[in-house]
mmCIF file of C-alpha atoms in Angstrom:
data_model
loop_
_atom_site.group_PDB
_atom_site.id
_atom_site.type_symbol
_atom_site.label_atom_id
_atom_site.label_comp_id
_atom_site.label_asym_id
_atom_site.label_seq_id
_atom_site.Cartn_x
_atom_site.Cartn_y
_atom_site.Cartn_z
ATOM 1 C CA MET A 1 92.203 115.933 122.752
ATOM 2 C CA SER A 2 95.909 116.466 122.455
ATOM 3 C CA ALA A 3 98.077 119.398 121.590
ATOM 4 C CA ASN A 4 100.405 119.435 118.597
ATOM 5 C CA ALA A 5 102.449 121.876 116.527
ATOM 6 C CA ASN A 6 99.256 123.338 115.060
ATOM 7 C CA GLY A 7 98.104 124.481 118.455
ATOM 8 C CA PRO A 8 96.182 123.164 121.402
ATOM 9 C CA GLY A 9 92.812 121.611 120.940
ATOM 10 C CA ARG A 10 93.587 119.933 117.633
ATOM 11 C CA ASP A 11 92.843 116.218 117.868
ATOM 12 C CA GLU A 12 95.642 113.984 116.580
ATOM 13 C CA ARG A 13 95.770 110.211 116.580
ATOM 14 C CA PRO A 14 97.286 107.300 114.663
ATOM 15 C CA LEU A 15 95.644 106.557 111.324
ATOM 16 C CA ALA A 16 94.848 103.031 112.503
ATOM 17 C CA ARG A 17 92.548 104.446 115.203
ATOM 18 C CA LEU A 18 90.322 106.499 112.902
ATOM 19 C CA ALA A 19 86.786 105.246 112.447
ATOM 20 C CA PRO A 20 85.561 104.515 108.921
ATOM 21 C CA GLY A 21 84.612 107.815 107.271
ATOM 22 C CA GLU A 22 86.883 109.960 109.487
ATOM 23 C CA ASP A 23 89.532 112.019 107.738
ATOM 24 C CA GLY A 24 92.356 114.388 108.457
ATOM 25 C CA ARG A 25 95.803 115.543 107.458
ATOM 26 C CA ILE A 26 98.978 113.492 107.923
ATOM 27 C CA GLU A 27 101.164 115.270 110.482
ATOM 28 C CA ARG A 28 104.110 112.893 110.760
ATOM 29 C CA ILE A 29 105.275 109.312 110.349
ATOM 30 C CA ASP A 30 107.085 107.743 113.317
ATOM 31 C CA ALA A 31 108.646 104.580 111.897
ATOM 32 C CA GLU A 32 111.975 103.102 110.923
ATOM 33 C CA PRO A 33 113.476 104.897 107.907
ATOM 34 C CA ALA A 34 112.792 102.015 105.490
ATOM 35 C CA ILE A 35 109.112 101.855 106.491
ATOM 36 C CA THR A 36 108.776 105.645 106.399
ATOM 37 C CA ARG A 37 110.266 105.723 102.906
ATOM 38 C CA ARG A 38 107.902 102.975 101.685
ATOM 39 C CA LEU A 39 104.844 104.769 103.096
ATOM 40 C CA MET A 40 105.949 108.057 101.542
ATOM 41 C CA GLU A 41 106.465 106.345 98.168
ATOM 42 C CA LEU A 42 102.811 105.295 98.390
ATOM 43 C CA GLY A 43 101.813 108.963 98.739
ATOM 44 C CA LEU A 44 101.417 109.027 102.505
ATOM 45 C CA VAL A 45 103.423 112.198 103.078
ATOM 46 C CA PRO A 46 102.954 114.862 105.753
ATOM 47 C CA GLY A 47 100.385 117.421 104.673
ATOM 48 C CA SER A 48 98.338 114.939 102.612
ATOM 49 C CA GLU A 49 94.639 114.508 103.304
ATOM 50 C CA VAL A 50 93.715 110.938 104.188
ATOM 51 C CA ARG A 51 90.424 109.183 104.924
ATOM 52 C CA MET A 52 89.815 105.872 106.671
ATOM 53 C CA VAL A 53 87.636 103.799 104.357
ATOM 54 C CA ARG A 54 87.214 100.489 106.187
ATOM 55 C CA THR A 55 88.883 97.670 108.046
ATOM 56 C CA ALA A 56 89.028 94.004 107.143
ATOM 57 C CA PRO A 57 86.658 91.742 109.118
ATOM 58 C CA LEU A 58 89.434 90.766 111.561
ATOM 59 C CA GLY A 59 90.725 94.360 111.812
ATOM 60 C CA ASP A 60 93.835 94.010 109.640
ATOM 61 C CA PRO A 61 94.573 95.316 107.017
ATOM 62 C CA ILE A 62 92.815 98.659 106.775
ATOM 63 C CA GLU A 63 91.833 100.557 103.628
ATOM 64 C CA VAL A 64 92.547 104.283 103.321
ATOM 65 C CA ALA A 65 92.018 106.869 100.583
ATOM 66 C CA VAL A 66 94.808 109.328 99.827
ATOM 67 C CA ARG A 67 95.448 111.474 96.721
ATOM 68 C CA GLY A 68 92.591 109.816 94.846
ATOM 69 C CA LEU A 69 93.920 106.308 95.484
ATOM 70 C CA ARG A 70 92.813 103.579 97.836
ATOM 71 C CA LEU A 71 95.540 101.724 99.693
ATOM 72 C CA SER A 72 95.526 98.701 101.977
ATOM 73 C CA LEU A 73 97.900 99.065 104.910
ATOM 74 C CA ARG A 74 98.899 96.776 107.733
ATOM 75 C CA ARG A 75 97.480 98.051 111.007
ATOM 76 C CA SER A 76 101.038 98.175 112.408
ATOM 77 C CA GLU A 77 102.066 100.549 109.596
ATOM 78 C CA ALA A 78 98.984 102.723 110.071
ATOM 79 C CA GLU A 79 99.812 103.044 113.793
ATOM 80 C CA CYS A 80 102.988 104.934 112.774
ATOM 81 C CA ILE A 81 101.094 107.559 110.756
ATOM 82 C CA HIS A 82 99.805 110.410 112.913
ATOM 83 C CA VAL A 83 96.805 112.330 111.589
ATOM 84 C CA ALA A 84 95.307 115.646 112.709
ATOM 85 C CA LEU A 85 91.551 115.287 112.521
ATOM 86 C CA ARG A 86 89.436 117.957 110.891
#
């Protein structure tokens, strides 16, 4: 477990490392501004609930559910999105 702004003991990890079915809240996006803007335009904004749905057979891309939508993301993009697990 890692500590974050919400207090110690709260588990946080990149979205790409969630197992299918795991969910949490987006805490921050650590990417170049253009990539951050693109992800936020897709609805991946801090505070949003997100759930890992599945990964492609070779592990890339991944499918996530956010705000009632399902999105396919490159694994490299999902590594930039940090999620606090429930």
